[in-house]
Coordinates of C-alpha atoms and ligand atoms in Angstrom, one line a residue:
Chain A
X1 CA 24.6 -7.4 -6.6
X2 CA 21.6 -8.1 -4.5
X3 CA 19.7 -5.6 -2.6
X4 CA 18.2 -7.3 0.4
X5 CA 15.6 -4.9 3.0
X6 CA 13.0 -5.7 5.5
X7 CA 10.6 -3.6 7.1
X8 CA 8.5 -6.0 8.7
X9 CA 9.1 -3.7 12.8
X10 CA 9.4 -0.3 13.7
X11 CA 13.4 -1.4 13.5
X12 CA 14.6 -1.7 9.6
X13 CA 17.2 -2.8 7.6
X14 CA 18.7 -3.0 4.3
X15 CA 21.9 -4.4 2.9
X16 CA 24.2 -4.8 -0.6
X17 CA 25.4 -7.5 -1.2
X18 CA 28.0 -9.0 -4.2
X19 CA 28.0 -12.5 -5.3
X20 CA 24.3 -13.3 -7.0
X21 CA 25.5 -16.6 -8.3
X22 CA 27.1 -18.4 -5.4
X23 CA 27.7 -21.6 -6.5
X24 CA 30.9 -21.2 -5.1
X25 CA 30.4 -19.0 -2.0
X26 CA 33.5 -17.0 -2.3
X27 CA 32.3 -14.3 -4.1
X28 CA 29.8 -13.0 -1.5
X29 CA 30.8 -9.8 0.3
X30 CA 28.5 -7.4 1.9
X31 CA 28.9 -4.1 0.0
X32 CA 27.0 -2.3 2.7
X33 CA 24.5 -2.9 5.1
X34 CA 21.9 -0.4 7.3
X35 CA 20.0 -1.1 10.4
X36 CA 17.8 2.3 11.8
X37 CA 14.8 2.6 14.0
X38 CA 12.0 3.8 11.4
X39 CA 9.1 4.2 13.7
X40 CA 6.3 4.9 10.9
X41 CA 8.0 5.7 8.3
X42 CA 8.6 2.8 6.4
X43 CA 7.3 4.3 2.9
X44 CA 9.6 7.7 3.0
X45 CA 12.7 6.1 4.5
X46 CA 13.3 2.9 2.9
X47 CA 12.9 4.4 -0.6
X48 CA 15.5 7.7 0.4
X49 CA 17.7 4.9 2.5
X50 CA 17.8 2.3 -0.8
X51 CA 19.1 5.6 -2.6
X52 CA 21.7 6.7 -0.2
X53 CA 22.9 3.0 -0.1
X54 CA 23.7 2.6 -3.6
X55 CA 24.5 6.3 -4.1
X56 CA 27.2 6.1 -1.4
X57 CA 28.3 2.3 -2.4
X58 CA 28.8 3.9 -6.1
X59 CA 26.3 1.3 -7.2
X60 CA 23.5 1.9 -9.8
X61 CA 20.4 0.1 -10.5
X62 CA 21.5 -1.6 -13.7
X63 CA 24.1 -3.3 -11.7
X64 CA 21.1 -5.0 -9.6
X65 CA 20.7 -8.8 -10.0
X66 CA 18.3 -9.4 -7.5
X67 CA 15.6 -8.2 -5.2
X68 CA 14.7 -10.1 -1.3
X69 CA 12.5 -8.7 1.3
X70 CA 11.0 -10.2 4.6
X71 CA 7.5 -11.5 4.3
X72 CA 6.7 -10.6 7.5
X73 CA 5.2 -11.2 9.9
X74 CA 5.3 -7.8 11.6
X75 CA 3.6 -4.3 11.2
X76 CA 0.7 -5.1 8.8
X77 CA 1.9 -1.1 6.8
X78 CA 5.3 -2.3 7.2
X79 CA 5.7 -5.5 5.8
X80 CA 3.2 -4.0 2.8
X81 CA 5.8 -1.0 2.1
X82 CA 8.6 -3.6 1.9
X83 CA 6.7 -5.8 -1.0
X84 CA 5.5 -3.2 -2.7
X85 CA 9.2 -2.2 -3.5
X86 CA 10.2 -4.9 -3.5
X87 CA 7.7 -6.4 -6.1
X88 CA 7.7 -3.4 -7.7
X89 CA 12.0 -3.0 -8.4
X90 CA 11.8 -6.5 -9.5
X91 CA 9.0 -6.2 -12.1
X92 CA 10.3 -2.9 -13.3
X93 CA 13.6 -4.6 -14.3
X94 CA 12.8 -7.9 -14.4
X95 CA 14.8 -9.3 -11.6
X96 CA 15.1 -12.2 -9.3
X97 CA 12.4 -11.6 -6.1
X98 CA 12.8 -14.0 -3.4
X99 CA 11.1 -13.2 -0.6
X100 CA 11.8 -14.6 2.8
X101 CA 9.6 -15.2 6.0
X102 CA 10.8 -12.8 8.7
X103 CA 10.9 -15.3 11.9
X104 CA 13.6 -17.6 9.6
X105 CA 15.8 -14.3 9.2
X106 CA 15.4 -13.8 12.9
X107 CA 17.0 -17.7 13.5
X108 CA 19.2 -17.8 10.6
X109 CA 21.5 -14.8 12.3
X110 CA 21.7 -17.1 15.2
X111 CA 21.9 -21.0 13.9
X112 CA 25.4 -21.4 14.6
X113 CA 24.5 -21.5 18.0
X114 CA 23.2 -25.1 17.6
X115 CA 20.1 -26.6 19.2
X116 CA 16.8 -25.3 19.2
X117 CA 16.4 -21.4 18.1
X118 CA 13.0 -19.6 18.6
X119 CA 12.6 -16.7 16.6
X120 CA 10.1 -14.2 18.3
X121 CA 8.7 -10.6 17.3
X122 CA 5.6 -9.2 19.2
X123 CA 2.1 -9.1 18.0
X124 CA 0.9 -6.7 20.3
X125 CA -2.6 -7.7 22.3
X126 CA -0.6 -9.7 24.5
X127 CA 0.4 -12.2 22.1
X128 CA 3.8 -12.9 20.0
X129 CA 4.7 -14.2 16.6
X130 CA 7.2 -17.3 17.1
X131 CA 8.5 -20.4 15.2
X132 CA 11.5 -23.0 16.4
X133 CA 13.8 -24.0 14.4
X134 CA 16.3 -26.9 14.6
X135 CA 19.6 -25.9 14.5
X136 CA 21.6 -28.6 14.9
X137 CA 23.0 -28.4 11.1
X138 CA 21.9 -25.4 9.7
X139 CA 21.8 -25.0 6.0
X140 CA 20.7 -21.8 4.3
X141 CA 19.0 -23.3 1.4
X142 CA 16.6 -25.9 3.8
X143 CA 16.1 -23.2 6.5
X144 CA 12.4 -23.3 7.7
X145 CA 11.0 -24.0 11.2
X146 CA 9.9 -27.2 12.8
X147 CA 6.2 -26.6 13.1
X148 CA 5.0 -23.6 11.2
X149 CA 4.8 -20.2 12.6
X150 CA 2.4 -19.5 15.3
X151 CA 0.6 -17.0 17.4
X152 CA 1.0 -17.0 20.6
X153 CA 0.9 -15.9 24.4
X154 CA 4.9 -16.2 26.1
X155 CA 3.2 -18.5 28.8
X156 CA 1.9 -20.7 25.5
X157 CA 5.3 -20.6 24.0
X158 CA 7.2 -21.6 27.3
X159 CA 4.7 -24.6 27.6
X160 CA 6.0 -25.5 23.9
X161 CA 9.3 -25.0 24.7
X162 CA 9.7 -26.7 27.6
X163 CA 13.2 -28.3 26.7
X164 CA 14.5 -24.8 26.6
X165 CA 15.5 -22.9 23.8
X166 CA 17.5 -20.3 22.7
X167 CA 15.3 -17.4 22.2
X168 CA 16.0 -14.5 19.5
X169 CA 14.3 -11.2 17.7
X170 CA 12.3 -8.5 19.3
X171 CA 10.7 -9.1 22.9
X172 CA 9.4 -7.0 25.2
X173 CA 10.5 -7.7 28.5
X174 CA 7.4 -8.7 30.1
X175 CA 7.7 -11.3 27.3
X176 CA 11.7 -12.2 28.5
X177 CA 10.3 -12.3 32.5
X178 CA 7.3 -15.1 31.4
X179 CA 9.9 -17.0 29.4
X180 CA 12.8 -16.6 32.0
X181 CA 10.7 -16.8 34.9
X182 CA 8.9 -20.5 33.6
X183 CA 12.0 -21.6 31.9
X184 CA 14.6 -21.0 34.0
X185 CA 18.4 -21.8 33.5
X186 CA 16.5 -23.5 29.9
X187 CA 15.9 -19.7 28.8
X188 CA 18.9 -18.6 26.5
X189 CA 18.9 -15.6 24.6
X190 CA 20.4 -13.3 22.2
X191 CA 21.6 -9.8 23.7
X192 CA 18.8 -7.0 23.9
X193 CA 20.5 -4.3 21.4
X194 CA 20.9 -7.7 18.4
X195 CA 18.8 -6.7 15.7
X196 CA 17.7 -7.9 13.0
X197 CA 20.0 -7.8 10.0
X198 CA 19.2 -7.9 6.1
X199 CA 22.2 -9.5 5.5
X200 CA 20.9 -12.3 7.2
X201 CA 18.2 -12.0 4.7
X202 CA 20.3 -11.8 1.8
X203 CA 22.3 -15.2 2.7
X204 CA 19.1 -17.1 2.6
X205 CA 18.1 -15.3 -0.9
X206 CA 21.4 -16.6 -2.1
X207 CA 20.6 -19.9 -1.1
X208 CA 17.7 -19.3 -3.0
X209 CA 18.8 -17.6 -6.1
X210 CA 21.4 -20.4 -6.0
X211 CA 18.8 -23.3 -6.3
X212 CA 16.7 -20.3 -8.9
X213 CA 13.8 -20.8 -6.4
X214 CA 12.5 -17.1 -7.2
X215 CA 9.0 -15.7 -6.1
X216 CA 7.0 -13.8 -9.1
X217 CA 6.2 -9.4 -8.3
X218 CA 2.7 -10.7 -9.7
X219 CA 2.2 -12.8 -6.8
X220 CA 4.2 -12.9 -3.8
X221 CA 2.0 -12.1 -1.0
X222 CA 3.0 -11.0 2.6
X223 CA 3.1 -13.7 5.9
X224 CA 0.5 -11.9 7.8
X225 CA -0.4 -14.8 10.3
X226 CA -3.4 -12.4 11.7
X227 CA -6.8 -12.2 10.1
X228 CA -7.9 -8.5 9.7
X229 CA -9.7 -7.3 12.8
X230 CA -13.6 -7.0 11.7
X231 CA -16.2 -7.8 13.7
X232 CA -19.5 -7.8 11.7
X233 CA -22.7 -6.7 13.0
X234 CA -25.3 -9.0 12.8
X235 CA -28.4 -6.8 13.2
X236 CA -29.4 -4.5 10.3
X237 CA -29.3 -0.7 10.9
X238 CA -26.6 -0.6 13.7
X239 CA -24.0 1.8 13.7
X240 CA -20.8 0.5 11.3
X241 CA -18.9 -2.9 13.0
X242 CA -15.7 -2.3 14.9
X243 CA -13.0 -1.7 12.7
X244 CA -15.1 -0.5 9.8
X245 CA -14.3 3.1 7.9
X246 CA -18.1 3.8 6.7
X247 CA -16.0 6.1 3.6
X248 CA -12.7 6.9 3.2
X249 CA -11.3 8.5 6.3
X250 CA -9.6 12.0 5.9
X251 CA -6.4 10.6 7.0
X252 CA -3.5 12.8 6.4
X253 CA -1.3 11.8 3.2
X254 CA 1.9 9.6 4.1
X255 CA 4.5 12.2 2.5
X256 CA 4.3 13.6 -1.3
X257 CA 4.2 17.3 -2.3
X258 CA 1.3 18.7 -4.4
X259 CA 0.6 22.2 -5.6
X260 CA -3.7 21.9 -4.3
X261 CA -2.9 24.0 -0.8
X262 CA -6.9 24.6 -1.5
X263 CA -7.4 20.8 -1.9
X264 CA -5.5 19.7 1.3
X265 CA -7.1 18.4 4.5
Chain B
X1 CA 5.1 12.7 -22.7
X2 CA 3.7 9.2 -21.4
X3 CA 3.0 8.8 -18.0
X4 CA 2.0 5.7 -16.0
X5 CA -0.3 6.5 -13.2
X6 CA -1.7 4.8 -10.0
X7 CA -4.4 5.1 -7.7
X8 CA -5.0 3.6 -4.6
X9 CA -6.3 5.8 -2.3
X10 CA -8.7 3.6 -1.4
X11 CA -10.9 0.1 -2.1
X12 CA -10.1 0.4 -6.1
X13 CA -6.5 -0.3 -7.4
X14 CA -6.0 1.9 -10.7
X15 CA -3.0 2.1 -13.4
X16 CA -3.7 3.7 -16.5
X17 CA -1.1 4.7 -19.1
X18 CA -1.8 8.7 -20.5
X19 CA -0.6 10.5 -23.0
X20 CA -0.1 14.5 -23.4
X21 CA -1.7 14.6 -19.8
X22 CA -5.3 13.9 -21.8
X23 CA -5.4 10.5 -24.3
X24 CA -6.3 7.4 -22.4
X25 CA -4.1 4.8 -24.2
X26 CA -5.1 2.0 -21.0
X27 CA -6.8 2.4 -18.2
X28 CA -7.2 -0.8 -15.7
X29 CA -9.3 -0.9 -12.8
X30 CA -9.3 -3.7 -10.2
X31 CA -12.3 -3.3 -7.6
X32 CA -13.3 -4.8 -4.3
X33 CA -16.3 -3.5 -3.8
X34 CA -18.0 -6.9 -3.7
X35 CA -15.5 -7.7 -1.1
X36 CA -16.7 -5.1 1.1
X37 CA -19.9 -5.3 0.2
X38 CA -20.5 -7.7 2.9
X39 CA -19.1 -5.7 5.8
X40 CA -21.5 -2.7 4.6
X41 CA -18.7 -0.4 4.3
X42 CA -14.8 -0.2 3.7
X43 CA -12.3 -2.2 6.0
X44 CA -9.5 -0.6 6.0
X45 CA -7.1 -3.3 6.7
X46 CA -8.8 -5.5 4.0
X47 CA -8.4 -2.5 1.7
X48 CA -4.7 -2.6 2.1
X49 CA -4.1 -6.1 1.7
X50 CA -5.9 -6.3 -1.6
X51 CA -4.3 -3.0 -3.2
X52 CA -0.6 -4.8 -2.5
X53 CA -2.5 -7.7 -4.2
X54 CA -3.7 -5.9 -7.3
X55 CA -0.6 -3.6 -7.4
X56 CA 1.7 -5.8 -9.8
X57 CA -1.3 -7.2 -12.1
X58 CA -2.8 -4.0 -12.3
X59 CA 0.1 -2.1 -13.9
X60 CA 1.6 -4.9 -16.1
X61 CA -2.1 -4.9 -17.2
X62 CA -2.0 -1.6 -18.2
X63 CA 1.0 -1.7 -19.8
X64 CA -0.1 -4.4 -22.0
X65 CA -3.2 -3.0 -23.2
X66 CA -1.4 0.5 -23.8
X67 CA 0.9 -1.5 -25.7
X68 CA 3.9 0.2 -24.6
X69 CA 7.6 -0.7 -23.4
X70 CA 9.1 0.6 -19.6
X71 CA 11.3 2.2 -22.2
X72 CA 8.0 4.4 -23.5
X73 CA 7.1 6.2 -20.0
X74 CA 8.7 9.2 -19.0
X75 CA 7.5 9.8 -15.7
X76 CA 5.4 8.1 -12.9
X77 CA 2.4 9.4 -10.5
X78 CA 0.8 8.5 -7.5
X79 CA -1.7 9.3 -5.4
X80 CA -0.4 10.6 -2.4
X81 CA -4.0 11.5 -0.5
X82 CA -6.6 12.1 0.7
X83 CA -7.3 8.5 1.3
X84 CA -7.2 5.5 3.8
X85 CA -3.4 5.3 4.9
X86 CA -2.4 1.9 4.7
X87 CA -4.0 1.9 0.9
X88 CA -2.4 5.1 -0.1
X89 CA 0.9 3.5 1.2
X90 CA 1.1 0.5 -1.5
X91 CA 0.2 2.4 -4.6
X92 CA 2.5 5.3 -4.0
X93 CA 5.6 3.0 -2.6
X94 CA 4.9 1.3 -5.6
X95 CA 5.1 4.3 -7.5
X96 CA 7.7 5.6 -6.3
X97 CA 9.8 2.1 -6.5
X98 CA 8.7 1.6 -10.2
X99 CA 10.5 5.2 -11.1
X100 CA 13.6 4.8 -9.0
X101 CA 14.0 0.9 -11.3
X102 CA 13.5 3.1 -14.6
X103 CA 15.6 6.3 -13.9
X104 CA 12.4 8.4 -14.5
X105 CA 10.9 11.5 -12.7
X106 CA 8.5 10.6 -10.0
X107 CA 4.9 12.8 -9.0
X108 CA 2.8 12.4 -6.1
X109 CA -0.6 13.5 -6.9
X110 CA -3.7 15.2 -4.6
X111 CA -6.4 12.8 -4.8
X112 CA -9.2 16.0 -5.4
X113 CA -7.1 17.7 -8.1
X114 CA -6.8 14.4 -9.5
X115 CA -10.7 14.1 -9.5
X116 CA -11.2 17.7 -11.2
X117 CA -7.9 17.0 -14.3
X118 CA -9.7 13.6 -15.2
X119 CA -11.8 16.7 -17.4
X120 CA -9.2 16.9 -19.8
X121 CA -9.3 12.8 -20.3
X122 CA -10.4 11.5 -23.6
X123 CA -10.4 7.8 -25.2
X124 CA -8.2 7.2 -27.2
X125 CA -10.5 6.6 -30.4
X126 CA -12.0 9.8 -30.0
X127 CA -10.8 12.3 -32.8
X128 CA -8.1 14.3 -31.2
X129 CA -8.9 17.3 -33.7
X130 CA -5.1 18.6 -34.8
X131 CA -2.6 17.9 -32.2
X132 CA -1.0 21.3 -31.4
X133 CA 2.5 22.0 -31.6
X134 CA 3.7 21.7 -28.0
X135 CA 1.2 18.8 -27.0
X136 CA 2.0 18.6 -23.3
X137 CA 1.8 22.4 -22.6
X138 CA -0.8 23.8 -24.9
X139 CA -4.2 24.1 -24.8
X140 CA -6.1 21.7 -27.0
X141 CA -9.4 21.7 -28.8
X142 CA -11.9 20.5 -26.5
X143 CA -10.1 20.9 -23.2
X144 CA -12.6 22.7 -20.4
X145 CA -11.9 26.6 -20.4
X146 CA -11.2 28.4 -18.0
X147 CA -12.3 29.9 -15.3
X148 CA -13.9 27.4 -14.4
X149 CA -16.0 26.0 -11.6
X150 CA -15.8 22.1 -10.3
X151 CA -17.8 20.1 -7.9
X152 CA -15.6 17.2 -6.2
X153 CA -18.8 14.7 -5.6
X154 CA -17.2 11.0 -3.9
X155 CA -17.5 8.8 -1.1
X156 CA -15.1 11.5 1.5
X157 CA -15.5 14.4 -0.1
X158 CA -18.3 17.2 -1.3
X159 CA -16.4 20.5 -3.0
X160 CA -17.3 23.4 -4.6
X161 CA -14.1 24.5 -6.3
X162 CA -13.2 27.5 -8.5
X163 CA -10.1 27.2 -10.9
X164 CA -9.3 30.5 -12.3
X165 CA -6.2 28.4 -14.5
X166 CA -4.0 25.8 -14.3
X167 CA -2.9 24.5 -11.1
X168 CA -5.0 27.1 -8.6
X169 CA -7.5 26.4 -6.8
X170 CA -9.9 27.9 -4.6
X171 CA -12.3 26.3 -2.1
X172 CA -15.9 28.5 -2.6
X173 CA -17.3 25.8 0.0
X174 CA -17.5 22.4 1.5
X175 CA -19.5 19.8 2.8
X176 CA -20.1 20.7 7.1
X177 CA -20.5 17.0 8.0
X178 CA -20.8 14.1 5.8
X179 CA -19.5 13.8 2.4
X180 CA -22.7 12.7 -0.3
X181 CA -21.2 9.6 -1.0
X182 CA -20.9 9.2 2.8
X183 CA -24.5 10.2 3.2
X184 CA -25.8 7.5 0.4
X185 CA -23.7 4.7 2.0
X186 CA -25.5 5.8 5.7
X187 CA -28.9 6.0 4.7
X188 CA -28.7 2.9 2.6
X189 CA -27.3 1.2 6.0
X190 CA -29.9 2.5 7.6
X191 CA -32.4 1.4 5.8
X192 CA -30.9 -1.7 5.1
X193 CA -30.0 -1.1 1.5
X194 CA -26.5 -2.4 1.0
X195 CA -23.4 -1.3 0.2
X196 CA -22.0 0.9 -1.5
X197 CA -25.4 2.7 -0.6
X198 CA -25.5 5.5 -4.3
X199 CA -26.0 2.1 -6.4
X200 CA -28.8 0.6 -3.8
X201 CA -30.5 3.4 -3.3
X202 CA -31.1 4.2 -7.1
X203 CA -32.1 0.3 -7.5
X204 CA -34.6 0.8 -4.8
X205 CA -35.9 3.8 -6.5
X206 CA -36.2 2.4 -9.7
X207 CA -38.9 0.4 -8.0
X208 CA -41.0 3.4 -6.5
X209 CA -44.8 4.0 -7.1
X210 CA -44.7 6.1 -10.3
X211 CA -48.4 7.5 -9.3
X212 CA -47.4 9.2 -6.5
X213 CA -45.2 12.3 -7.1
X214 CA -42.7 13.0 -4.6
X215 CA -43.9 10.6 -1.8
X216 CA -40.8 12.1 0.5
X217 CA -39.7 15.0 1.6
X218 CA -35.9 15.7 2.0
X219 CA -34.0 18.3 3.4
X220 CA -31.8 20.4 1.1
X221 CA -28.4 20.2 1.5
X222 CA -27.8 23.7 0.6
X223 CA -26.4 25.9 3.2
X224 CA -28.3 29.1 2.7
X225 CA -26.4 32.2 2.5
X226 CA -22.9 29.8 2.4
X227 CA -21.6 27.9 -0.6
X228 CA -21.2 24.9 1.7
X229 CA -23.8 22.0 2.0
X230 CA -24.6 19.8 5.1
X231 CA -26.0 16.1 4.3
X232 CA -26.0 14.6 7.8
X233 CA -30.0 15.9 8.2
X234 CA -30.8 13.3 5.9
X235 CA -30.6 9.9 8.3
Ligands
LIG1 ZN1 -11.8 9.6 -5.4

């Protein structure tokens, strides 16, 4: 049974799925799968979501045989709260990890379109996160897009993709008016309300798991694709650079109880 | 009772392994302070990246020099705040993850009150006297007695606390502005010091006249007539 999530937006998912060993593919089934707007609150509802999903599926943790999350990228909190369970399930019961970049989930729901896929999410500051991907025969276990994964402006990515494309994942519209509006009758793409599913996730873990291509808890490390946003000052005594916390802020906990009322900010 | 606890409420990742709530049978600290150094202060987003980082090698690291087996904890804590968000988030998701793989209890834990129990912490090659009967709940020789009084000193926070027994706690007074750590960490920037600033500035004064006595003149950070203190008069 493999337990498959991805936080990497303010949309999540998570899905069970049978069938670790698919050297035969008959054995997969989806045992259950869950896909919620979770805003924020990727620590507190993943972890009582994961729960409810195996609670309600009648599945326990010993019956886990593997572990695959979405690498991003995405929401720099979110994609953290996703390998940090994710990491942290597998090294606590020392299970298969495979972790998966979040762009090639994006694609892999769609390859069976054919022809060139371009999985997009948004990177906010006018910018979006986007790889192609040649779809022409798509095989789970040598899924991975043509040029990398880039950051970009939507009039950069229509310029790349002149030939046209069929364009998937989470866009905002001004980012479906540059594409449509450059692109034309070459603009396809997937219908506003498809999401992003962890099952999609889990079939390229399988692939994985298949081949035992696993990622180690000790290591794996998020696709963040953006530099942390520090600019440095260069003149001694100036007040602290942009993006700089001169202590640790009083930020307000992300959930947990505690009896210290008298301690609480 | 054995717990396995982590902190990352900030720029360090923590796991230690306790026992009885007081014998430190590992304690394993990864730090980034020479990361931040360079940026003269904490970024947060840098923070966060290295606690998920540290998490995994920090607590199979603790483990192993405990030398105990998943199948020797009984519960897991966590952090839960004060601290920077996106740090806070790794070490208690990973906390809370860790105890939903083993089947055991988990608890989120105040950063301060964590700060004031670390009291009742003791290596474990110190002489534990006799062990009493109910180790978790009883008092044992050595542990502070209460009431007692406790002064939260770190880089965020400045507290005067009174703890008339386990568990309460009431706030007698507060920093008004900057927290002392805070205040180091500012005046060494100012003054072109370094970071973290406690560290610099005692280097720097290490290296002082030893003639002349008391060459400045500081403010006090006692609030007269309060039990609170203000440290902000000092840059
Ligand atoms: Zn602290």
């Amino acid at each position: 049974m493999l337990l498959a999530f991805d936080t990497s937006t303010s949309i999540a998912s998570l899905a069970l799925v049978a069938g670790t060993a698919p050297a035969t593919a008959d054995d997969r089934r989806l045992i259950a799968e869950l896909t919620w707007q979770v805003g924020q609150r990727h620590s507190t509802e993943l972890l009582e979501r994961i729960e409810w999903l195996l609670a309600t599926s009648r599945v326990t943790m010993a019956d886990l045989t593997g572990v695959a999350v979405a690498l991003g990228p995405g929401s720099f909190n979110g994609v953290r709260v996703g390998l940090a369970m994710a990491k942290s399930l597998a090294f606590a019961r020392g299970l298969p990890l495979v972790g998966v970049p979040t762009l090639d989930v994006i694609a892999w729901g769609h390859s069976a379109i054919g022809g060139t896929i371009c999985a997009i999410l948004e990177a906010g500051r006018g910018q979006v996160y986007s790889a192609t991907y040649d779809a022409t025969a798509p095989e789970a276990a040598r899924w991975a897009p043509v040029d990398g994964y880039a950051v970009v402006t939507a009039a950069e990515l229509a310029a790349q993709c002149e030939s046209g494309a069929y364009f998937c994942g989470e866009m905002a519209p001004a980012t479906r008016a540059a594409l449509a509006s450059t692109l034309g009758r070459r603009y396809r793409s997937a219908p506003v309300l498809e999401a992003r599913r962890a099952s999609w996730l889990a079939e390229l873990a399988l692939a994985r798991i298949a081949q035992q291509r696993y990622d180690e808890p000790v290591a794996l490390e998020p696709l963040y694709l953006r530099r942390p946003a520090i600019t440095t000052s260069t003149r001694r005594g100036l007040p602290a650079p942009e993006g700089v916390a001169e202590v640790p802020q009083r930020e307000d906990a992300p959930g947990g109880e505690g009896s210290a009322d008298a301690l609480r900010r | 009772m054995r717990i396995l606890a982590i902190e990352s409420s900030c720029d360090e990742t923590g796991a230690a392994v306790i026992e009885y709530g007081r014998i430190i049978r590992s304690n394993v600290v990864a730090s980034q302070a020479s990361i931040h150094q360079r940026y003269g202060g904490v970024v947060p987003e840098v923070a966060s990246r290295h606690q998920l980082s540290a998490l995994i090698p920090v607590v199979e690291a603790a483990l192993r020099e405990a030398s105990v087996t998943w199948d020797e904890i009984d519960a897991i804590a966590a952090t839960y705040g004060p601290g920077l968000a996106g740090s806070l988030l790794v070490g208690l998701t990973g906390g809370k993850a860790l105890a939903l793989a083993r089947g055991v209890p988990f608890v989120g834990i105040n950063h301060l009150e964590a700060h004031i129990y670390a009291n009742w912490l003791r290596p474990q090659d110190a002489n534990p006297g006799a062990i009493p009967t109910h180790p978790d709940t009883d008092e044992w020789p050595g542990d502070p007695r209460f009431p007692l009084l406790a002064l939260v000193i770190s880089g965020a926070h400045s507290e005067l606390v009174s703890i008339p027994q386990h568990g309460r706690y009431d706030l007698l007074g507060q920093t008004r502005d900057d927290a002392a750590g805070e205040a180091f960490d500012k005046v060494a920037r100012v003054m072109g010091l370094g970071y973290p600033g406690g560290p610099a500035i005692q280097r720097a004064a290490a290296e002082r006249d030893p003639s002349r006595k008391n060459p400045f003149r500081l403010p006090r950070a006692w609030l007269n007539g309060t039990w609170d203190f203000s440290f902000s008069g000092l840059k």
